[in-house]
Amino acid sequence: MTMRARILDTIRKIPRGKASTYGAIARAAGYPGAARQVVAALRGSFDLPWQRVLGAGGEIKLRGDSAYEQRLRLEAEGVTFRGRRVDMKNHEFKFAKLKTAAKPKKKRTRKPRTSKV
DNA sequence: CATCTGACACTAT
DNA sequence: TATAGTGCCAGAT
C-alpha cells in the first residue's frame, strides 16, 4: 500500500456533511506531520470528496473560484460555516484510531542537517 | 545527492 | 485577525 493510497482511502472515509483537515487526515492515514502529502494526493487524483478537506481550524485554503466552489459544495451537503471557516464543532469527522502505524521508508537518504552554529 | 515545491501546521508578533 | 518565519515530508527535477 502506497502512502498516497492510504491517504486517498482516508479521505474517502469522510461522510457527507462532515469534513476534516490536512493534518488530521495525514495522522489518520498513519503519517503524522505529512499534511503536505495530503495535498499532493489530492492534486493528482480525482473522484474524491475533496471539498471535505480543509486547513487547520476548518479553514478553506483554496484561492479564487475554487474556494467558492468548495464552500458551495459543502453547504450543499449540509455543512455550516462560522465566518470563513467550517463549523468544525459540528462537522468535524473523527477518524478511528489506527492500529497499524505505517512504517517509515527503509532508506532515509536525506537527513544530515548539520549544525549551523 | 542537492534543491525546489506545495490546496499545510504552528508559533510569535 | 493577519502576516511572517520555521518545521515538515515525500515527490519531482
Coordinates of C-alpha atoms (C1' of nucleotides) in Angstrom, one line a residue:
Chain A
M1 CA 0.0 0.0 0.0
T2 CA 1.5 3.3 -1.0
M3 CA 1.3 6.3 1.2
R4 CA -0.8 8.0 -1.4
A5 CA -3.3 5.1 -1.5
R6 CA -3.7 5.3 2.3
I7 CA -4.2 9.0 2.2
L8 CA -6.8 8.7 -0.5
D9 CA -8.6 5.9 1.3
T10 CA -8.7 8.0 4.4
I11 CA -10.2 10.9 2.5
R12 CA -12.9 8.7 1.1
K13 CA -14.0 7.7 4.6
I14 CA -15.2 11.2 5.3
P15 CA -19.0 11.0 5.1
R16 CA -21.3 13.5 3.5
G17 CA -22.0 16.5 5.7
K18 CA -18.7 16.1 7.5
A19 CA -15.2 17.4 6.9
S20 CA -11.6 17.0 8.1
T21 CA -8.3 18.7 7.8
Y22 CA -5.0 18.0 6.0
G23 CA -3.2 17.4 9.2
A24 CA -5.9 15.1 10.7
I25 CA -6.1 13.1 7.5
A26 CA -2.3 12.6 7.5
R27 CA -2.4 11.4 11.0
A28 CA -5.4 9.2 10.4
A29 CA -3.6 7.7 7.4
G30 CA -0.6 6.9 9.6
Y31 CA 1.7 9.7 8.6
P32 CA 1.7 12.4 11.3
G33 CA 3.1 15.6 10.0
A34 CA 2.6 14.8 6.4
A35 CA -0.2 17.3 5.7
R36 CA 1.5 18.3 2.5
Q37 CA 1.4 14.8 1.2
V38 CA -2.4 15.0 1.5
V39 CA -2.2 18.0 -0.8
A40 CA -0.1 16.1 -3.3
A41 CA -2.6 13.2 -3.2
L42 CA -5.5 15.5 -3.8
R43 CA -3.8 17.3 -6.6
G44 CA -3.0 14.2 -8.5
S45 CA -6.4 12.5 -8.1
F46 CA -10.0 12.9 -8.9
D47 CA -13.3 11.5 -8.0
L48 CA -12.7 12.3 -4.4
P49 CA -14.8 14.3 -1.8
W50 CA -12.1 16.9 -2.0
Q51 CA -14.4 19.6 -0.7
R52 CA -14.3 17.9 2.7
V53 CA -10.6 18.5 3.2
L54 CA -9.8 21.8 4.9
G55 CA -6.9 23.6 6.6
A56 CA -6.4 23.7 10.3
G57 CA -9.4 25.1 12.1
G58 CA -11.8 24.3 9.2
E59 CA -10.4 27.0 7.0
I60 CA -10.7 26.8 3.3
K61 CA -7.2 27.1 1.8
L62 CA -8.1 27.3 -1.9
R63 CA -8.0 30.5 -3.8
G64 CA -10.5 32.3 -6.0
D65 CA -13.2 30.3 -7.7
S66 CA -12.1 27.0 -6.3
A67 CA -12.6 28.3 -2.8
Y68 CA -16.1 29.5 -3.7
E69 CA -16.9 26.1 -5.3
Q70 CA -15.7 24.2 -2.2
R71 CA -17.9 26.3 0.0
L72 CA -20.9 25.8 -2.2
R73 CA -20.3 22.0 -2.3
L74 CA -20.0 21.8 1.4
E75 CA -23.1 23.9 2.1
A76 CA -24.9 21.8 -0.4
E77 CA -24.3 18.8 1.7
G78 CA -25.4 20.5 4.9
V79 CA -22.1 21.8 6.3
T80 CA -22.4 25.1 8.0
F81 CA -19.9 27.9 8.4
R82 CA -18.8 30.3 11.1
G83 CA -17.5 33.2 9.2
R84 CA -14.9 32.0 6.7
R85 CA -14.4 28.6 8.2
V86 CA -16.4 25.5 8.6
D87 CA -18.1 25.0 11.9
M88 CA -15.9 22.1 12.9
K89 CA -17.6 22.0 16.2
N90 CA -20.5 20.3 14.5
H91 CA -19.0 18.9 11.3
E92 CA -15.5 17.6 12.0
F93 CA -15.2 13.9 11.2
K94 CA -13.2 11.9 13.8
F95 CA -11.3 9.0 12.3
A96 CA -11.0 5.8 14.2
K97 CA -7.5 5.3 15.7
L98 CA -5.0 3.5 13.6
K99 CA -3.8 0.2 15.0
T100 CA -1.1 -0.4 12.5
A101 CA 1.1 2.6 12.0
A102 CA 2.6 2.9 8.6
K103 CA 6.3 2.2 8.7
P104 CA 8.6 4.9 7.6
K105 CA 10.7 4.3 4.4
K106 CA 13.6 2.0 4.8
K107 CA 16.1 4.2 3.1
R108 CA 16.3 7.6 4.7
T109 CA 18.6 9.1 2.1
R110 CA 18.4 12.7 3.2
K111 CA 18.9 13.6 6.8
P112 CA 22.3 15.3 7.6
R113 CA 21.0 18.7 8.7
T114 CA 24.4 19.6 10.2
S115 CA 24.5 22.1 12.9
K116 CA 24.7 25.6 11.6
V117 CA 26.4 27.1 14.6
Chain B
dC1 C1' 22.6 13.8 -3.9
dA2 C1' 21.2 18.9 -3.9
dT3 C1' 17.1 21.8 -4.5
dC4 C1' 12.7 23.2 -5.1
dT5 C1' 7.8 22.8 -4.4
dG6 C1' 3.2 22.5 -2.3
dA7 C1' -5.0 23.3 -1.7
dC8 C1' -0.1 22.7 5.3
dA9 C1' 0.7 23.4 10.7
dC10 C1' 2.3 26.1 14.4
dT11 C1' 4.2 29.9 16.9
dA12 C1' 5.4 34.6 17.6
dT13 C1' 4.5 39.2 16.7
Chain C
dT1 C1' -7.4 38.7 12.8
dA2 C1' -3.4 39.0 9.6
dT3 C1' 1.5 38.2 8.3
dA4 C1' 6.0 36.1 8.6
dG5 C1' 9.1 32.7 9.7
dT6 C1' 10.2 27.8 10.6
dG7 C1' 9.3 23.0 10.6
dC8 C1' 7.8 19.0 7.9
dC9 C1' 7.5 15.3 4.3
dA10 C1' 7.9 12.9 0.1
dG11 C1' 8.0 13.5 -4.9
dA12 C1' 9.9 15.8 -8.9
dT13 C1' 14.0 17.8 -11.4

